[in-house]
PDB file of C-alpha atoms in Angstrom:
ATOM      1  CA  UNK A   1     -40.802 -40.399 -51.715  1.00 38.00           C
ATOM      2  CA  UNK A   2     -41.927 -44.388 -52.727  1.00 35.00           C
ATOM      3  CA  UNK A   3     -42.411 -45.240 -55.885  1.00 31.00           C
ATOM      4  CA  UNK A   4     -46.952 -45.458 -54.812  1.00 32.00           C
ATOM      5  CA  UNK A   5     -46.634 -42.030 -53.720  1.00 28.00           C
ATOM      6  CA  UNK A   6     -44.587 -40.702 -57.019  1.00 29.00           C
ATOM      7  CA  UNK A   7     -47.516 -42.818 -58.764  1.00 29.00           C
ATOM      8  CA  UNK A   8     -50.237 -41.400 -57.822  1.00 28.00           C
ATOM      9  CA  UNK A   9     -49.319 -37.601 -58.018  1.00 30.00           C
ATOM     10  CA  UNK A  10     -48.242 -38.211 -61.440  1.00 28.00           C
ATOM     11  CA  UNK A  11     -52.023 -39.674 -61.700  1.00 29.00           C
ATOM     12  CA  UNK A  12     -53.398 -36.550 -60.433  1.00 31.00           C
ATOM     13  CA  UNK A  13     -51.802 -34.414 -61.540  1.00 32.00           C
ATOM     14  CA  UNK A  14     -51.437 -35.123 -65.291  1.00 33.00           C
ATOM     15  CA  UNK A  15     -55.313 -34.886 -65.850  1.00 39.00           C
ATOM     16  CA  UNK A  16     -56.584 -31.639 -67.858  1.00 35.00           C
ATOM     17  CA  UNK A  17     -57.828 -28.719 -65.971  1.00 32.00           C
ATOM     18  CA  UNK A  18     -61.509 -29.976 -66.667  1.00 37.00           C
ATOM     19  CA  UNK A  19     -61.415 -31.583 -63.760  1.00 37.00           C
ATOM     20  CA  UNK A  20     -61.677 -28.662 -61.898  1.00 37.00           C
ATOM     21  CA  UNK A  21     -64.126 -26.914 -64.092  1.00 37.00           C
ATOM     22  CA  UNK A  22     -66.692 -29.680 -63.464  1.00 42.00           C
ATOM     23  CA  UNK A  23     -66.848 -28.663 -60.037  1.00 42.00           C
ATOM     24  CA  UNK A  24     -65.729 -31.540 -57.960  1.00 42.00           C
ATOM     25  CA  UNK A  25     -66.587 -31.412 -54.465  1.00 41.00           C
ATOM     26  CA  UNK A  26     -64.153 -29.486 -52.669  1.00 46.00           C
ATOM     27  CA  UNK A  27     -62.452 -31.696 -50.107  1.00 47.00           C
ATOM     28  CA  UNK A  28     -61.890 -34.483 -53.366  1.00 42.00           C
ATOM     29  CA  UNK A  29     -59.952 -32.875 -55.409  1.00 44.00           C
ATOM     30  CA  UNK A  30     -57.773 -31.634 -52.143  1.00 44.00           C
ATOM     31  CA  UNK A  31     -57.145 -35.306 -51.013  1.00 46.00           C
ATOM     32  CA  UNK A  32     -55.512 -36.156 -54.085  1.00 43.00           C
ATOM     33  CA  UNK A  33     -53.088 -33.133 -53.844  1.00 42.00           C
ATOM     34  CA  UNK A  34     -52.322 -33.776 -49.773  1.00 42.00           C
ATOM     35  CA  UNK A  35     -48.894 -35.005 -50.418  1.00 41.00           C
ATOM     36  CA  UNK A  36     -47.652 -32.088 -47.801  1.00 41.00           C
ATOM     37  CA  UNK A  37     -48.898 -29.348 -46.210  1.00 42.00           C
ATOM     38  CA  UNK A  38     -52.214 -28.659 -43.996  1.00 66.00           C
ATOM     39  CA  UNK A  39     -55.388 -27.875 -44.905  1.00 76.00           C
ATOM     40  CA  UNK A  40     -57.570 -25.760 -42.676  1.00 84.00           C
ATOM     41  CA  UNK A  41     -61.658 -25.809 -43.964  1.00 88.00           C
ATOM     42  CA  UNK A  42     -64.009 -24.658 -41.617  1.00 92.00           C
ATOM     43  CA  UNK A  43     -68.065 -24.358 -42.271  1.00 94.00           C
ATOM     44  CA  UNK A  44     -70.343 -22.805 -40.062  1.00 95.00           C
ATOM     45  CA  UNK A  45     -73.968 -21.969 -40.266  1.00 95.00           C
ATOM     46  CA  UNK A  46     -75.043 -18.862 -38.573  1.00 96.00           C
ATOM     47  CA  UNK A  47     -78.568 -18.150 -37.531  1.00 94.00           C
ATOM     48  CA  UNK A  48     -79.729 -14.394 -36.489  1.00 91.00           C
ATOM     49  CA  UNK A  49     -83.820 -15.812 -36.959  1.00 89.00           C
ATOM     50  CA  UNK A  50     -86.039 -18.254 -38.437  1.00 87.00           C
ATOM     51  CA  UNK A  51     -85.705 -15.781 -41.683  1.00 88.00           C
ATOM     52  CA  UNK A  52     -82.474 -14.727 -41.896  1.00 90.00           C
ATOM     53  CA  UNK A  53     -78.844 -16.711 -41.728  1.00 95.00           C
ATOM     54  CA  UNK A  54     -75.608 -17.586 -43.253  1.00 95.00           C
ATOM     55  CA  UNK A  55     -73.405 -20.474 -44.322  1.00 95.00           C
ATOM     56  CA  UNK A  56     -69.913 -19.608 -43.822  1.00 96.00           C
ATOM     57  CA  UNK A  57     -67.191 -21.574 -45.275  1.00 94.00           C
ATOM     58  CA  UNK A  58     -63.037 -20.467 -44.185  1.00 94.00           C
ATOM     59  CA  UNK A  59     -60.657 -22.350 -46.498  1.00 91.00           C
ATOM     60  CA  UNK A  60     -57.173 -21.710 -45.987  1.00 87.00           C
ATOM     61  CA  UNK A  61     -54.193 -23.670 -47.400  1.00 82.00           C
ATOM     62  CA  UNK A  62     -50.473 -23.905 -46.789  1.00 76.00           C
ATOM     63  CA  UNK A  63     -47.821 -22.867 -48.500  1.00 68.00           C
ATOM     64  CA  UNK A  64     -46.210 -26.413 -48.743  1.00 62.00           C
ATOM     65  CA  UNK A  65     -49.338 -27.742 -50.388  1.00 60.00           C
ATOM     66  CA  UNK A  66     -49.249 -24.765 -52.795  1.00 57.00           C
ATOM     67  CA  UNK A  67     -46.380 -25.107 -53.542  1.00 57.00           C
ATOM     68  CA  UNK A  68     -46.404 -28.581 -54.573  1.00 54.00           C
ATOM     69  CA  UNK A  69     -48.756 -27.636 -57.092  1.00 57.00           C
ATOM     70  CA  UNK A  70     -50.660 -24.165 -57.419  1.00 62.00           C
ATOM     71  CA  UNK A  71     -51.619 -24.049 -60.749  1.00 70.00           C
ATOM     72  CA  UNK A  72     -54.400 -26.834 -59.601  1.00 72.00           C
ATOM     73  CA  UNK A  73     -55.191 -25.486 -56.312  1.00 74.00           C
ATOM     74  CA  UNK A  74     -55.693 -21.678 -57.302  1.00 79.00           C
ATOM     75  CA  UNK A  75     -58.126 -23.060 -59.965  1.00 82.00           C
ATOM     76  CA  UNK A  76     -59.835 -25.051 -57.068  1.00 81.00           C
ATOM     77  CA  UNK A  77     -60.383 -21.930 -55.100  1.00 86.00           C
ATOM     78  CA  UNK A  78     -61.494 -20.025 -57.973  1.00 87.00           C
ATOM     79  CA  UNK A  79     -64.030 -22.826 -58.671  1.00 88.00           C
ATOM     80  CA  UNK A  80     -65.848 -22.742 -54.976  1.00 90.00           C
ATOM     81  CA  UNK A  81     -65.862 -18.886 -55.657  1.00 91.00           C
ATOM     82  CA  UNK A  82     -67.934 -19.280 -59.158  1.00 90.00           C
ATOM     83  CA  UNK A  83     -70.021 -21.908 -57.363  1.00 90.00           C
ATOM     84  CA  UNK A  84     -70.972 -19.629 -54.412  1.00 92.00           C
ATOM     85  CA  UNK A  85     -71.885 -16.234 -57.093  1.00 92.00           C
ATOM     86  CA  UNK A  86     -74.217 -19.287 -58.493  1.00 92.00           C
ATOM     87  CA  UNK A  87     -75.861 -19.220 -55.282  1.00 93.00           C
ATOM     88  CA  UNK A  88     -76.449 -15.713 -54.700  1.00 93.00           C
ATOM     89  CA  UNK A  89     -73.604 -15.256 -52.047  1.00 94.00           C
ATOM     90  CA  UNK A  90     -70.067 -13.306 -51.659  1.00 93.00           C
ATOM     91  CA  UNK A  91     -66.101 -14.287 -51.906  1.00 93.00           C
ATOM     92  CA  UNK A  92     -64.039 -12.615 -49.887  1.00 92.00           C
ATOM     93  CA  UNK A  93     -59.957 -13.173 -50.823  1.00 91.00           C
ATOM     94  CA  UNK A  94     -58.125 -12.712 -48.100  1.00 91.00           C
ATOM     95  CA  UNK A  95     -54.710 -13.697 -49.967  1.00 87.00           C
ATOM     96  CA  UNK A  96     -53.917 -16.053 -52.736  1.00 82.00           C
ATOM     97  CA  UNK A  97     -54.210 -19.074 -50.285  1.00 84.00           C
ATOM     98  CA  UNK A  98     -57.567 -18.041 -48.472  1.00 90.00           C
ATOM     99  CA  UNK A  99     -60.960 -17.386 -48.822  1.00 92.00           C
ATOM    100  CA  UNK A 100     -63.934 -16.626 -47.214  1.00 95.00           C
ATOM    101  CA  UNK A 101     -67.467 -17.946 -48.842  1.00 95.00           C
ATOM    102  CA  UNK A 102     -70.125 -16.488 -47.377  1.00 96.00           C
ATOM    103  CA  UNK A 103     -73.937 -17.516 -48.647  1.00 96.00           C
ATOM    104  CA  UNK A 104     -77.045 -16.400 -47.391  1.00 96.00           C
ATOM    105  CA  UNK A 105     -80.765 -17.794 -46.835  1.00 95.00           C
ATOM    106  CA  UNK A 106     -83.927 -16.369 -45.356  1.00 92.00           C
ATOM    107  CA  UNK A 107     -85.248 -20.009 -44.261  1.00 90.00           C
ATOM    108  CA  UNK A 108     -84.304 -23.430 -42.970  1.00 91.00           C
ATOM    109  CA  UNK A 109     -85.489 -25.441 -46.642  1.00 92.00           C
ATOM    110  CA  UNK A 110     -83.744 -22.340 -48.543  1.00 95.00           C
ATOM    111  CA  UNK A 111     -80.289 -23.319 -45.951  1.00 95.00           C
ATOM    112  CA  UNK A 112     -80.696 -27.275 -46.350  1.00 94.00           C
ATOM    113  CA  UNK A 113     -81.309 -26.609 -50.628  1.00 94.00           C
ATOM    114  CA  UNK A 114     -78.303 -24.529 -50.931  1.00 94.00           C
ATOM    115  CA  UNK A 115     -75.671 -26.393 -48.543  1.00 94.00           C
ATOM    116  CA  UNK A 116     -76.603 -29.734 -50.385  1.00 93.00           C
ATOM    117  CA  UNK A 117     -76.409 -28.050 -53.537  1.00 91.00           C
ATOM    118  CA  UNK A 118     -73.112 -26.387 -53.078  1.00 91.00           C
ATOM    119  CA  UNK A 119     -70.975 -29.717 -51.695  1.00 86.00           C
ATOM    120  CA  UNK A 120     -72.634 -31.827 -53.748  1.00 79.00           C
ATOM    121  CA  UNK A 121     -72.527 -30.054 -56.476  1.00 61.00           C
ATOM    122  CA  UNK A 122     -70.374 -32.686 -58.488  1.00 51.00           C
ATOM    123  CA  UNK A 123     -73.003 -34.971 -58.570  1.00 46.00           C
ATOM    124  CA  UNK A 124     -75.298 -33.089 -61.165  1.00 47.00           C
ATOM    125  CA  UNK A 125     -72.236 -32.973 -63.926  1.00 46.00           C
ATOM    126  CA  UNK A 126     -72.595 -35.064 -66.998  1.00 39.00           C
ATOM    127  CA  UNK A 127     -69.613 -37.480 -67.385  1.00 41.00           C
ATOM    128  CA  UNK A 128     -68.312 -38.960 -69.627  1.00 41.00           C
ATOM    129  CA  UNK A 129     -65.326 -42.521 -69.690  1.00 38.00           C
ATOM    130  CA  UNK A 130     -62.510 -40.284 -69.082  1.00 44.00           C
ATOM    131  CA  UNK A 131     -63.813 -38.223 -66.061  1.00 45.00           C
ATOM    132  CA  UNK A 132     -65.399 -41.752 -64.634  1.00 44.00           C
ATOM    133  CA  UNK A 133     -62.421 -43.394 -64.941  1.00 44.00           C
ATOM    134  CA  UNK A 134     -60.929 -40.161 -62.761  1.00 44.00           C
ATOM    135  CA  UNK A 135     -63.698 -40.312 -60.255  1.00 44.00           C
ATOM    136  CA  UNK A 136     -62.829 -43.724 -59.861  1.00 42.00           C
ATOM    137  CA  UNK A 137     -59.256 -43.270 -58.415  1.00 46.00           C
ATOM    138  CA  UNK A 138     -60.920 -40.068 -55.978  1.00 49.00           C
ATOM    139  CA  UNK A 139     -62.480 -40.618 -52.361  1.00 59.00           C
ATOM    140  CA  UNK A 140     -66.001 -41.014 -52.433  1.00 69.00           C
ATOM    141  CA  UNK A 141     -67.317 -38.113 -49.721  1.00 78.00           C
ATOM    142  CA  UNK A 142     -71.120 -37.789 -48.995  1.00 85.00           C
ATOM    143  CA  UNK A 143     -72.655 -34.776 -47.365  1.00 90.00           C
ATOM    144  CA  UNK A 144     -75.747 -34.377 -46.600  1.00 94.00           C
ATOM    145  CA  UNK A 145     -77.820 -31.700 -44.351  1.00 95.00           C
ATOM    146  CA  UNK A 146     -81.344 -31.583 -43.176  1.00 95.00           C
ATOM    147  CA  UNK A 147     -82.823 -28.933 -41.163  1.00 95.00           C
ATOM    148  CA  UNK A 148     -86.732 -29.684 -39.708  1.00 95.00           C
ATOM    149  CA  UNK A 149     -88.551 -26.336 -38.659  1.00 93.00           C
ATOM    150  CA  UNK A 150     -91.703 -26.135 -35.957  1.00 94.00           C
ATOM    151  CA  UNK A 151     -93.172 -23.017 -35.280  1.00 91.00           C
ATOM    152  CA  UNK A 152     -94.800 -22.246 -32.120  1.00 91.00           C
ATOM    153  CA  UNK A 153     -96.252 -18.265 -33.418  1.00 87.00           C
ATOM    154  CA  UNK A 154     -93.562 -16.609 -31.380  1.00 91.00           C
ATOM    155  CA  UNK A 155     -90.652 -19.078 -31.542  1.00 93.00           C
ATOM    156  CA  UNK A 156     -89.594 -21.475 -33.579  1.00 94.00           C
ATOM    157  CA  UNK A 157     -87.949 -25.050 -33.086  1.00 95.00           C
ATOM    158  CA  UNK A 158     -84.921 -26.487 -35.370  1.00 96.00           C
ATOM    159  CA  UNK A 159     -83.924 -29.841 -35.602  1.00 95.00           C
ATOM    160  CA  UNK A 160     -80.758 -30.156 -37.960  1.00 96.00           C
ATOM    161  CA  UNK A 161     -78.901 -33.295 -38.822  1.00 95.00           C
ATOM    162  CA  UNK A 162     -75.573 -33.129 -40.914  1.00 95.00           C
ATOM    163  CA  UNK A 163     -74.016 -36.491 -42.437  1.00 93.00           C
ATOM    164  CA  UNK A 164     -70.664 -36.452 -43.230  1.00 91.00           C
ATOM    165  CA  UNK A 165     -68.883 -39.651 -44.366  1.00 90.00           C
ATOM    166  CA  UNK A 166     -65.107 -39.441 -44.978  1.00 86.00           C
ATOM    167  CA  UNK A 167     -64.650 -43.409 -44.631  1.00 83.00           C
ATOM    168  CA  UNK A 168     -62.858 -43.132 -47.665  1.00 76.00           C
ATOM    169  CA  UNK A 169     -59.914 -41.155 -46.631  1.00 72.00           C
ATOM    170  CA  UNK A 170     -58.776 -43.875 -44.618  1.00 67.00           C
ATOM    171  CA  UNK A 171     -58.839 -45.953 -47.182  1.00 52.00           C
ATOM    172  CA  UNK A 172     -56.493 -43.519 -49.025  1.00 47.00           C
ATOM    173  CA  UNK A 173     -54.357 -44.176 -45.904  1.00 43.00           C
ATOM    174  CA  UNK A 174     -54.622 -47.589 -45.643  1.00 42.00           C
ATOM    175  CA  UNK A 175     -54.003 -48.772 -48.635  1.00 42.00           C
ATOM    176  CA  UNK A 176     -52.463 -46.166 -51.385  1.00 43.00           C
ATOM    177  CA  UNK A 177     -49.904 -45.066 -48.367  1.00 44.00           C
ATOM    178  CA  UNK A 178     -50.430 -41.586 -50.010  1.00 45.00           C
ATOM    179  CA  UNK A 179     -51.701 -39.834 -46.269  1.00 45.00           C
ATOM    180  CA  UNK A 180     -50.076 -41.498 -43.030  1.00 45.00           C
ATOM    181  CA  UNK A 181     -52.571 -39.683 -40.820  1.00 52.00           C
ATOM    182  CA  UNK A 182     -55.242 -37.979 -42.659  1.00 52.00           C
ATOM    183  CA  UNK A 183     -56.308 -36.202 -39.242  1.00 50.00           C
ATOM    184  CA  UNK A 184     -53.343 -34.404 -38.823  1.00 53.00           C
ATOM    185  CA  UNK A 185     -52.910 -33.253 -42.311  1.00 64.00           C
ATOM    186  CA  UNK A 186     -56.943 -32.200 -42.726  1.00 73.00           C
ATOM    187  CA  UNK A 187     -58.502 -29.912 -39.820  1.00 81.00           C
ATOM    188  CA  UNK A 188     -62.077 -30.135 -41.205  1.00 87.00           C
ATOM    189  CA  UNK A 189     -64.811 -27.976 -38.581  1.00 92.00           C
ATOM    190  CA  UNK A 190     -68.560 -27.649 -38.572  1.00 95.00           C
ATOM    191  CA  UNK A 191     -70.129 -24.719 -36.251  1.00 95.00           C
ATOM    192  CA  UNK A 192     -73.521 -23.570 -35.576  1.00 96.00           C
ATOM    193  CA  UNK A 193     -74.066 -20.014 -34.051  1.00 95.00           C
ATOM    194  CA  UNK A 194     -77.475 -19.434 -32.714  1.00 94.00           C
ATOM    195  CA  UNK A 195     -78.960 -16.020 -30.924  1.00 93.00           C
ATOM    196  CA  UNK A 196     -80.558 -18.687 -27.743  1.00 93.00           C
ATOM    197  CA  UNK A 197     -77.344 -21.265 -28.114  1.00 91.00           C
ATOM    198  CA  UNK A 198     -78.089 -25.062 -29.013  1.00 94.00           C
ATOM    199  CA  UNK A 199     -78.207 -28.415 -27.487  1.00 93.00           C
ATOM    200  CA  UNK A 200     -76.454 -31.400 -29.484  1.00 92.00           C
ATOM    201  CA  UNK A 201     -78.347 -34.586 -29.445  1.00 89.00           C
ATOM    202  CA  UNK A 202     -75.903 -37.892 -29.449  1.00 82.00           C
ATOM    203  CA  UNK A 203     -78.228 -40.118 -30.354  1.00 78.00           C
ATOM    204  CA  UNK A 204     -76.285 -42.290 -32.934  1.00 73.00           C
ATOM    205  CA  UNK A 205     -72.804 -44.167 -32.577  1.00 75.00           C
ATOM    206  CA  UNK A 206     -70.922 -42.260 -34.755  1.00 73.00           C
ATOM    207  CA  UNK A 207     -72.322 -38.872 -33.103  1.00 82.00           C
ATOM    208  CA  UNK A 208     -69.903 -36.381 -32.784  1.00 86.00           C
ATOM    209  CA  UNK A 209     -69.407 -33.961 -29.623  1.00 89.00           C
ATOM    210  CA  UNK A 210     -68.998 -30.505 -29.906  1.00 93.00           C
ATOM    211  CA  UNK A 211     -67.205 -27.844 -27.725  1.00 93.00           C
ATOM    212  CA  UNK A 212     -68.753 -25.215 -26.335  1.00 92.00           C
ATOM    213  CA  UNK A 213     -68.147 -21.358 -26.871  1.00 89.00           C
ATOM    214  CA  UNK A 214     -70.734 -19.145 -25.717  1.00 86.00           C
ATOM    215  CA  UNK A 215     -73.792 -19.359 -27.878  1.00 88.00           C
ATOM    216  CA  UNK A 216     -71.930 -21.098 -30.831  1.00 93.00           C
ATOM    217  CA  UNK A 217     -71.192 -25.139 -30.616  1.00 95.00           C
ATOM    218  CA  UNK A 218     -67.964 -26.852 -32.609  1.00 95.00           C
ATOM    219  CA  UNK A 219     -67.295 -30.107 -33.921  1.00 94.00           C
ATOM    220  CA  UNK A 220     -64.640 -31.220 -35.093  1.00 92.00           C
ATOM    221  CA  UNK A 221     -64.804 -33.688 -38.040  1.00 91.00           C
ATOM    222  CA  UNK A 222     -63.067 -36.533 -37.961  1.00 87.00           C
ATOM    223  CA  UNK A 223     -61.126 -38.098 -41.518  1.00 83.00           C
ATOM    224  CA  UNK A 224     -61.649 -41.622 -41.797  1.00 83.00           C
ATOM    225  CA  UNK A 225     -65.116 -41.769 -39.910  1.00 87.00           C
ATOM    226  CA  UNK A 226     -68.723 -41.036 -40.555  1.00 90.00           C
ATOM    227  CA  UNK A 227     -69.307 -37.988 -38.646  1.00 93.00           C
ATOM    228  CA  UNK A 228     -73.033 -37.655 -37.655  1.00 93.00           C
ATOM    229  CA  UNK A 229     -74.365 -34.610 -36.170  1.00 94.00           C
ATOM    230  CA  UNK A 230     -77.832 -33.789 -34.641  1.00 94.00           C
ATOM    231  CA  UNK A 231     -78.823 -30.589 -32.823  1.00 95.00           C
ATOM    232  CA  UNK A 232     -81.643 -28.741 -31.678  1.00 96.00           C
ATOM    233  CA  UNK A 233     -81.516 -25.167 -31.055  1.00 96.00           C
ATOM    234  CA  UNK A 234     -84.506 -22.292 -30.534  1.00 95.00           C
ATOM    235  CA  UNK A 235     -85.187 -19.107 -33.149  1.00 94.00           C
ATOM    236  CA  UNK A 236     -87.449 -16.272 -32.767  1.00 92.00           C
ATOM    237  CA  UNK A 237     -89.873 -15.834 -35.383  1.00 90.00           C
ATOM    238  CA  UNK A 238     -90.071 -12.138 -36.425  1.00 85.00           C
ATOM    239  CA  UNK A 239     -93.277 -12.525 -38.090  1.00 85.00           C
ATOM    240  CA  UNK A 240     -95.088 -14.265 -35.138  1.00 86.00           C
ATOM    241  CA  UNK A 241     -93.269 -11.240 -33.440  1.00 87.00           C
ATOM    242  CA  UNK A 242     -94.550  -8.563 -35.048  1.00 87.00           C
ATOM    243  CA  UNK A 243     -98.234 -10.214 -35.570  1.00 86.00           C
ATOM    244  CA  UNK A 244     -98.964 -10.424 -31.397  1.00 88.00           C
ATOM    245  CA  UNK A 245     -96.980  -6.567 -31.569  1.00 90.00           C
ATOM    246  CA  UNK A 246     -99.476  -5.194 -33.968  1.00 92.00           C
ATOM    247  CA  UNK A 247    -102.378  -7.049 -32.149  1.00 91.00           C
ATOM    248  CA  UNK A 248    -101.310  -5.213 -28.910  1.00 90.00           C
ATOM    249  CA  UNK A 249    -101.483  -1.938 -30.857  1.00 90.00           C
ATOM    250  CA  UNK A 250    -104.642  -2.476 -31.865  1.00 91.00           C
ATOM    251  CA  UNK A 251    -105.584  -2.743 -28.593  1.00 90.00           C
ATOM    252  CA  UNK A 252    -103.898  -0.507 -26.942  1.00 88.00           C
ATOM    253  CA  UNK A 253    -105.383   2.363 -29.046  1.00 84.00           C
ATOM    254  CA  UNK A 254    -109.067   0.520 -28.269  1.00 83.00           C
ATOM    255  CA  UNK A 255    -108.317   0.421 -24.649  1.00 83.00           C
ATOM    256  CA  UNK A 256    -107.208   4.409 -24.475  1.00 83.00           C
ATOM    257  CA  UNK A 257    -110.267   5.321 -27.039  1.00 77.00           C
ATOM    258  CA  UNK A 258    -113.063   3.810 -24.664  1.00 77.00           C
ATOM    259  CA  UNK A 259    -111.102   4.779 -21.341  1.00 80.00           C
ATOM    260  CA  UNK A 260    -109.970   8.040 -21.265  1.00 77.00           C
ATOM    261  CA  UNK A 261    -112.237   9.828 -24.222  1.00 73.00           C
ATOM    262  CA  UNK A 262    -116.149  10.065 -24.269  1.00 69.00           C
ATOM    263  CA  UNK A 263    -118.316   7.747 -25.604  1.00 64.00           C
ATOM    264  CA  UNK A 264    -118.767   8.342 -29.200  1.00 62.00           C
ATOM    265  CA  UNK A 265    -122.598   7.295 -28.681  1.00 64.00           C
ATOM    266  CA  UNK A 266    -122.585  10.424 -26.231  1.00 63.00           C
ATOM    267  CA  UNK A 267    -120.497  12.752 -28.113  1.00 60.00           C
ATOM    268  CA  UNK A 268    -122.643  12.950 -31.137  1.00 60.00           C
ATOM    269  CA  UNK A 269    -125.583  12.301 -30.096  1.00 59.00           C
ATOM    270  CA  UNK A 270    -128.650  15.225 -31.471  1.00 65.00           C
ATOM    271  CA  UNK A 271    -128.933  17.557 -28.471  1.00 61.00           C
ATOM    272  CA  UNK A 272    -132.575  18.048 -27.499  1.00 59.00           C
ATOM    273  CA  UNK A 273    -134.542  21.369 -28.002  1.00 55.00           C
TER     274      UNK A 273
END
C-alpha cells in the first residue's frame, strides 16, 4: 500500500463515530472506506398503481471491505435502517453485511418527497468546523428525483427523471489514487417495475440505457459520470376505476328497474271504482 493510500484511511478512519450519526449520504461515507472489497447497492422503485408503490433499496457488502473496518460500516448500515423507520418503512437484515430497505408511498409527490429526503438526507444536518472540514475531504454526490403525474380518469401518465452525479468519484481516482477503477469496485443499479412496463426516453447526453426484463427496466449507474435518467411509463388509477364501476352500477340497476319490472306510475296508480 503507498504512502497516499495509508494517508487517507488513517484520515477516515480516525474521525469520531459522529460522522455516521449525522447521517451522511450513504454511498459517501462508503467511498472513503473502498480500499478493498465490492460493494453491491441496488434501488428500485416499484409501482403496483398511481396510489400504491415502493422504494426498494439492496445493500450488500463484502467481507474484504468489512473486514478492513466493521466497526464503521455496521454503524453505516444501522444508520440507513434508523433513517428508513423515520420514513415510515421496514429493514429487513438478511446477515450482518446485508440489508433490505423497503419504504412505501401511496403517490408520485409522496415517492419523489421521500427518495430526496432519504439520500439527501445529509444536507439538512447542522455542521459545525470540524464536520466541514470532513465533508471537505468526501465526494460530493447529488441525487435528485422528480416524478410528474397526468391523469386521464382511468389511467394515469408518469414522467420520472432521476439525476445522479458521481463526477466526483473519479476524481477520487484520478487524483488521491485511493480507487483504480471505481466501476469495478462499486456496482450501483436503479430499476423501475411497472404493472404496463415503461419506455426510457434518451433525450440528454449523459442518458443512460437500461436493459430490459419483462415489465421492469435496469440501469446501471455509472461511477465517475452524471447518470441521467428519464422514463415514461402508464398506471391505472383505482379511483377513476372504481368511479366509471360504480357509475355502471347505477345504471345497470336503472336499466333492469325500467326494463324488466312495471312502471312504477302503473303499479301504484288508484284503481278506479
Amino acid at each position: 500500500m503507498n504512502y497516499s493510500i495509508l494517508r487517507t484511511s488513517l484520515t477516515v478512519l480516525s474521525r469520531p463515530f459522529k460522522l455516521v450519526s449525522r447521517k451522511i449520504l450513504p454511498l459517501v461515507l462508503l467511498i472513503s472506506l473502498l480500499l478493498s472489497g465490492c460493494v453491491q447497492y441496488d434501488v428500485g422503485v416499484n409501482f403496483n398503481n398511481s396510489n400504491s408503490g415502493e422504494l426498494v433499496q439492496h445493500i450488500r457488502l463484502e467481507e474484504r471491505l468489512t473486514s478492513f473496518s466493521s466497526d464503521y460500516v455496521y454503524e453505516w448500515l444501522n444508520s440507513i435502517e434508523k433513517r428508513a423507520r423515520k420514513l415510515e418503512g421496514r429493514a429487513r437484515r438478511i446477515s450482518r453485511e446485508e440489508v433490505v430497505v423497503t419504504i412505501p408511498f401511496s403517490n408520485g409527490r409522496e415517492l419523489q418527497t421521500k427518495f430526496n429526503d432519504f439520500f439527501n438526507s445529509h444536507t439538512q444536518e447542522t455542521t459545525d468546523a470540524d464536520t466541514t472540514e470532513t465533508n471537505s475531504e468526501l465526494p460530493k454526490i447529488e441525487s435528485n428525483l422528480l416524478l410528474f403525474q397526468n391523469n386521464f380518469l382511468l389511467v394515469v401518465r408518469n414522467k420520472l427523471i432521476y439525476d445522479l452525479d458521481l463526477r466526483s468519484l473519479a476524481l477520487i481516482a484520478s487524483k488521491g489514487n485511493v480507487l483504480a477503477d471505481a466501476g469495478s469496485i462499486l456496482n450501483l443499479e436503479f430499476a423501475l417495475n411497472t404493472p404496463w412496463g415503461a419506455k426510457s426516453i434518451p433525450v440528454a447526453e449523459n442518458a443512460v440505457k437500461p436493459e430490459k426484463k419483462g415489465k421492469q427496466l435496469v440501469w446501471q449507474l455509472q461511477p465517475g459520470e452524471l447518470n441521467h435518467i428519464e422514463v415514461v411509463f402508464w398506471l391505472p388509477s383505482p379511483l377513476g376505476i372504481g368511479a366509471l364501476l360504480i357509475i355502471l352500477f347505477i345504471w345497470g340497476g336503472i336499466y333492469l328497474r325500467y326494463t324488466f319490472m312495471p312502471d312504477p306510475k302503473l303499479q301504484f296508480a288508484p284503481k278506479a271504482e
